[in-house]
CSV table of C-alpha atoms in Angstrom, one decimal:
chain,number,residue,atom,x,y,z
A,1,VAL,CA,-53.5,99.4,69.7
A,2,PRO,CA,-50.2,97.6,70.7
A,3,GLY,CA,-47.2,96.7,68.4
A,4,THR,CA,-48.6,98.6,65.7
A,5,TYR,CA,-46.5,101.5,66.3
A,6,PRO,CA,-42.1,101.4,65.3
A,7,SER,CA,-39.5,102.6,66.9
A,8,THR,CA,-37.4,105.3,67.3
A,9,PRO,CA,-33.2,104.5,65.3
A,10,THR,CA,-32.5,103.7,69.7
A,11,GLY,CA,-35.2,101.0,69.8
A,12,LYS,CA,-37.7,102.6,72.1
A,13,PRO,CA,-41.2,103.0,71.3
A,14,PHE,CA,-43.4,105.8,69.4
A,15,GLU,CA,-46.2,106.2,71.0
A,16,PRO,CA,-47.5,109.1,70.1
A,17,GLY,CA,-50.6,111.1,72.4
A,18,THR,CA,-50.1,111.1,75.8
A,19,ARG,CA,-47.8,110.9,78.2
A,20,GLY,CA,-48.0,112.8,81.6
A,21,PHE,CA,-51.7,111.5,84.0
A,22,TRP,CA,-52.9,114.8,85.3
A,23,ARG,CA,-54.6,113.5,88.3
A,24,ASP,CA,-58.4,114.6,87.3
A,25,TYR,CA,-58.4,111.2,84.1
A,26,PRO,CA,-61.3,110.0,86.7
A,27,ASN,CA,-62.5,107.7,84.5
A,28,MET,CA,-59.6,106.1,83.0
A,29,TYR,CA,-58.3,105.4,86.3
A,30,THR,CA,-61.2,104.5,86.9
A,31,THR,CA,-61.2,101.8,84.1
A,32,LEU,CA,-57.5,100.4,84.9
A,33,GLU,CA,-59.0,99.3,88.7
A,34,ASN,CA,-62.0,97.4,86.3
A,35,ILE,CA,-60.0,95.7,84.2
A,36,GLY,CA,-56.9,94.9,87.2
A,37,VAL,CA,-54.1,97.7,86.6
A,38,LYS,CA,-52.9,99.2,89.7
A,39,GLU,CA,-52.0,102.7,90.3
A,40,GLU,CA,-49.1,101.7,92.0
A,41,GLU,CA,-47.0,99.5,90.3
A,42,VAL,CA,-47.7,101.7,86.5
A,43,PHE,CA,-47.2,105.2,87.6
A,44,THR,CA,-44.7,107.1,89.4
A,45,GLU,CA,-45.0,109.6,93.1
A,46,TRP,CA,-47.6,112.8,91.3
A,47,THR,CA,-44.0,114.9,90.3
A,48,GLU,CA,-44.5,118.9,90.0
A,49,SER,CA,-45.2,120.8,86.6
A,50,ALA,CA,-42.6,123.1,84.7
A,51,PHE,CA,-43.1,126.2,82.4
A,52,TYR,CA,-41.1,127.0,79.8
A,53,GLY,CA,-40.5,130.8,78.0
A,54,PRO,CA,-38.5,132.0,75.0
A,55,ASP,CA,-35.4,131.5,77.1
A,56,GLY,CA,-35.7,129.2,79.4
A,57,LEU,CA,-38.0,127.8,82.8
A,58,GLU,CA,-39.5,130.1,83.6
A,59,ALA,CA,-41.3,128.3,87.2
A,60,THR,CA,-42.3,124.9,88.5
A,61,ALA,CA,-45.8,124.0,89.8
A,62,PRO,CA,-45.5,121.9,93.2
A,63,VAL,CA,-47.2,119.1,94.1
A,64,PHE,CA,-50.0,121.6,95.8
A,65,SER,CA,-52.4,118.6,96.3
A,66,GLY,CA,-49.7,118.6,98.9
A,67,SER,CA,-49.5,122.0,99.8
A,68,THR,CA,-51.8,124.1,102.3
A,69,GLU,CA,-55.1,124.6,99.7
A,70,LEU,CA,-56.2,127.4,101.1
A,71,PRO,CA,-59.9,129.9,99.2
A,72,SER,CA,-58.3,130.3,95.8
A,73,PRO,CA,-55.8,132.8,94.6
A,74,LEU,CA,-53.7,132.4,97.8
A,75,GLY,CA,-53.6,128.9,98.0
A,76,GLN,CA,-51.9,129.1,94.1
A,77,VAL,CA,-50.2,132.3,95.7
A,78,PHE,CA,-49.0,130.6,98.7
A,79,ALA,CA,-48.1,127.1,96.6
A,80,SER,CA,-45.6,129.0,93.8
A,81,PHE,CA,-45.4,132.2,95.1
A,82,THR,CA,-41.5,131.6,95.0
A,83,ARG,CA,-41.0,129.6,91.9
A,84,PHE,CA,-40.8,131.8,89.3
A,85,LYS,CA,-36.9,131.4,87.8
A,86,ARG,CA,-36.6,134.8,86.0
A,87,LEU,CA,-39.5,137.2,85.9
A,88,PRO,CA,-38.8,140.0,88.0
A,89,LEU,CA,-41.7,140.4,91.4
A,90,THR,CA,-42.9,144.1,89.5
A,91,ASP,CA,-44.3,141.7,86.3
A,92,ARG,CA,-46.0,138.8,88.7
A,93,LEU,CA,-47.2,141.8,90.4
A,94,SER,CA,-49.7,143.1,87.0
A,95,ILE,CA,-51.5,139.8,86.7
A,96,SER,CA,-53.8,141.7,89.3
A,97,GLY,CA,-55.7,143.4,87.6
A,98,LEU,CA,-56.3,140.3,85.0
A,99,LEU,CA,-57.2,139.1,88.9
A,100,LEU,CA,-60.5,141.6,88.4
A,101,ALA,CA,-61.4,141.3,85.2
A,102,MET,CA,-61.8,136.5,86.1
A,103,LEU,CA,-64.2,137.7,89.0
A,104,ASP,CA,-65.8,140.4,86.5
A,105,TYR,CA,-66.6,138.8,82.9
A,106,THR,CA,-68.4,136.6,84.1
A,107,ARG,CA,-71.6,139.2,85.7
A,108,ASP,CA,-74.2,138.6,83.6
A,109,GLU,CA,-74.5,137.5,80.1
A,110,LYS,CA,-73.8,141.5,77.5
A,111,THR,CA,-70.6,141.3,79.9
A,112,PHE,CA,-69.5,137.3,79.3
A,113,GLU,CA,-70.2,138.8,74.7
A,114,ALA,CA,-68.1,141.8,75.9
A,115,TYR,CA,-65.7,140.2,77.3
A,116,ASP,CA,-66.0,136.8,74.4
A,117,ARG,CA,-66.1,139.9,71.3
A,118,MET,CA,-62.0,140.9,72.2
A,119,THR,CA,-59.5,138.9,72.2
A,120,ALA,CA,-56.9,137.8,75.6
A,121,HIS,CA,-54.5,140.3,73.8
A,122,GLU,CA,-56.3,143.8,74.8
A,123,LEU,CA,-57.6,142.5,77.5
A,124,PHE,CA,-54.0,142.6,78.6
A,125,ILE,CA,-53.3,145.8,77.6
A,126,ARG,CA,-56.3,147.0,79.0
A,127,CYS,CA,-55.6,145.5,81.9
A,128,LYS,CA,-51.3,146.6,82.6
A,129,LEU,CA,-50.6,143.7,82.5
A,130,SER,CA,-46.4,143.6,81.6
A,131,LYS,CA,-45.3,142.3,78.3
A,132,ARG,CA,-42.8,140.4,80.3
A,133,LEU,CA,-45.1,138.7,81.8
A,134,VAL,CA,-47.6,138.1,78.7
A,135,ASP,CA,-44.3,137.0,77.0
A,136,ASP,CA,-42.3,134.8,79.0
A,137,PHE,CA,-45.6,133.3,81.2
A,138,LEU,CA,-48.9,133.3,79.5
A,139,ARG,CA,-48.1,133.5,76.0
A,140,PRO,CA,-46.9,129.5,75.9
A,141,THR,CA,-49.0,128.8,78.7
A,142,LEU,CA,-51.5,130.1,76.2
A,143,LEU,CA,-49.5,128.1,72.9
A,144,VAL,CA,-50.1,125.0,75.4
A,145,GLY,CA,-53.1,125.6,76.9
A,146,LEU,CA,-55.6,126.7,73.8
A,147,PHE,CA,-52.6,126.5,70.7
A,148,LYS,CA,-53.1,130.1,69.6
A,149,PRO,CA,-51.4,133.3,70.8
A,150,PRO,CA,-53.6,135.8,73.0
A,151,GLU,CA,-53.7,137.9,69.6
A,152,GLU,CA,-56.2,134.9,68.2
A,153,LEU,CA,-57.6,134.6,70.9
A,154,SER,CA,-60.8,135.6,72.5
A,155,ALA,CA,-61.0,137.7,76.1
A,156,ALA,CA,-63.5,135.3,78.0
A,157,VAL,CA,-62.7,131.8,76.2
A,158,THR,CA,-58.6,132.8,77.5
A,159,MET,CA,-60.6,133.3,81.5
A,160,GLU,CA,-62.1,129.6,81.4
A,161,LEU,CA,-58.8,128.3,81.2
A,162,LEU,CA,-57.4,130.6,82.7
A,163,TYR,CA,-59.9,129.7,85.9
A,164,PHE,CA,-60.0,125.8,86.0
A,165,TYR,CA,-56.7,125.6,85.4
A,166,ALA,CA,-55.3,128.8,87.3
A,167,LEU,CA,-57.7,129.1,90.3
A,168,ALA,CA,-61.2,126.5,90.4
A,169,HIS,CA,-58.9,123.5,90.2
A,170,GLN,CA,-55.9,124.1,92.8
A,171,THR,CA,-54.6,119.5,92.6
A,172,SER,CA,-54.7,119.5,88.4
A,173,PHE,CA,-51.9,120.0,87.6
A,174,ASP,CA,-50.0,117.1,90.4
A,175,VAL,CA,-49.1,115.2,87.3
A,176,ARG,CA,-47.3,111.5,87.4
A,177,TRP,CA,-45.6,109.2,84.5
A,178,MET,CA,-45.1,105.8,83.7
A,179,LYS,CA,-43.7,104.4,86.2
A,180,LYS,CA,-42.4,100.9,83.1
A,181,GLY,CA,-43.6,100.1,80.3
A,182,THR,CA,-45.4,102.0,77.5
A,183,VAL,CA,-48.9,102.9,77.6
A,184,ASN,CA,-49.8,100.9,74.6
A,185,ASP,CA,-48.2,97.5,76.7
A,186,THR,CA,-49.0,98.8,79.7
A,187,LEU,CA,-52.4,100.9,79.8
A,188,MET,CA,-53.6,99.8,76.5
A,189,GLN,CA,-53.0,95.9,75.8
A,190,PRO,CA,-55.3,94.3,79.1
A,191,LEU,CA,-58.2,97.3,78.3
A,192,LEU,CA,-58.0,95.7,74.2
A,193,ASN,CA,-57.4,91.9,75.9
A,194,LEU,CA,-60.8,92.6,77.8
A,195,LEU,CA,-62.4,94.0,74.4
A,196,LYS,CA,-61.8,90.5,73.3
A,197,ASP,CA,-62.0,88.1,75.9
A,198,GLU,CA,-65.1,89.7,77.6
A,199,TYR,CA,-67.4,91.3,74.1
A,200,ASN,CA,-66.3,89.5,71.6
A,201,LEU,CA,-64.9,92.1,69.3
A,202,GLU,CA,-62.7,92.7,66.5
A,203,VAL,CA,-59.7,94.9,67.1
A,204,ARG,CA,-58.4,96.6,64.0
A,205,GLY,CA,-54.5,98.0,64.5
A,206,ASN,CA,-52.7,100.1,61.6
A,207,THR,CA,-56.5,100.3,59.6
A,208,PHE,CA,-58.6,103.7,58.3
A,209,VAL,CA,-61.2,103.8,57.2
A,210,GLU,CA,-62.2,105.4,54.3
A,211,SER,CA,-65.4,106.1,53.3
A,212,LEU,CA,-68.9,104.8,54.5
A,213,VAL,CA,-71.5,102.7,52.9
A,214,LEU,CA,-75.2,104.5,52.9
A,215,SER,CA,-78.4,102.8,51.9
A,216,GLU,CA,-81.7,104.5,52.5
A,217,GLY,CA,-80.3,106.9,54.0
A,218,GLU,CA,-78.4,105.2,56.3
A,219,VAL,CA,-74.4,103.9,57.2
A,220,ALA,CA,-74.7,100.6,56.5
A,221,GLY,CA,-70.9,99.5,56.3
A,222,VAL,CA,-67.4,101.4,55.8
A,223,ARG,CA,-64.8,100.6,54.0
A,224,CYS,CA,-61.7,101.2,54.9
A,225,ARG,CA,-57.6,100.5,54.2
A,226,GLU,CA,-55.1,98.3,56.6
A,227,ARG,CA,-51.8,100.7,55.8
A,228,GLY,CA,-49.7,99.8,53.3
A,229,ALA,CA,-52.6,97.7,51.2
A,230,ALA,CA,-52.9,98.0,48.1
A,231,SER,CA,-57.0,98.4,48.0
A,232,SER,CA,-59.8,98.2,50.2
A,233,THR,CA,-61.1,96.3,52.1
A,234,GLU,CA,-65.3,96.8,53.5
A,235,ILE,CA,-67.3,96.0,56.2
A,236,SER,CA,-70.4,96.1,55.7
A,237,ASP,CA,-74.0,94.6,57.9
A,238,ILE,CA,-72.8,96.8,60.4
A,239,SER,CA,-75.7,97.8,63.4
A,240,GLY,CA,-73.6,101.7,64.4
A,241,CYS,CA,-71.0,103.5,63.7
A,242,VAL,CA,-69.5,106.2,65.5
A,243,ARG,CA,-67.4,108.9,64.0
A,244,CYS,CA,-64.5,109.9,66.7
A,245,GLN,CA,-62.1,114.0,65.4
């Protein structure tokens, strides 16, 4: 909620959450249009993405919407093949075995289940991916995308991620950033103003739900506490409750 987050020692606003905005955020962009926020006034142009490994910059991804769109994966290979900074060509070519597995894993339900029982680490070994390709590029990518190393991930889930982001949606890597202001003040505040003015909603910042109040098996209210308050308060006679995780 705008105005509820502290500032850093240098005076910059501390905002948890999204920083970059990917091209495939249609719901958010539609919301901004509905509340009168012009994209060109708050966002930069689409920018390149950078991939970092343990030893620094590994590769950069171009603005794919400005690249030639060829059948996947030719378009991605053509646009990014020369953009690897450290990874030798032989290591990059070793990913071909994984591409063959990605053509196979959805062949039928039984095949998918077999890949799902296998870890991504086992899949990489079976496909003869080089250790350097895995350690310097794929492992960091999975830690960012799925928050776990290959040893703890299903091979099927890993290929789903790689297929969605690397093969099926070439322009999805395009990202842009806030041109001015903060996410809270520039994007969230106009939305909150709309909710208050048009729908008479009350938005409580710095307030956390502690428990639900039940009556005859249904949620009748919520007990919440404002940050720093000595006691909690109860909101009763609610018509519904939505739990978000």
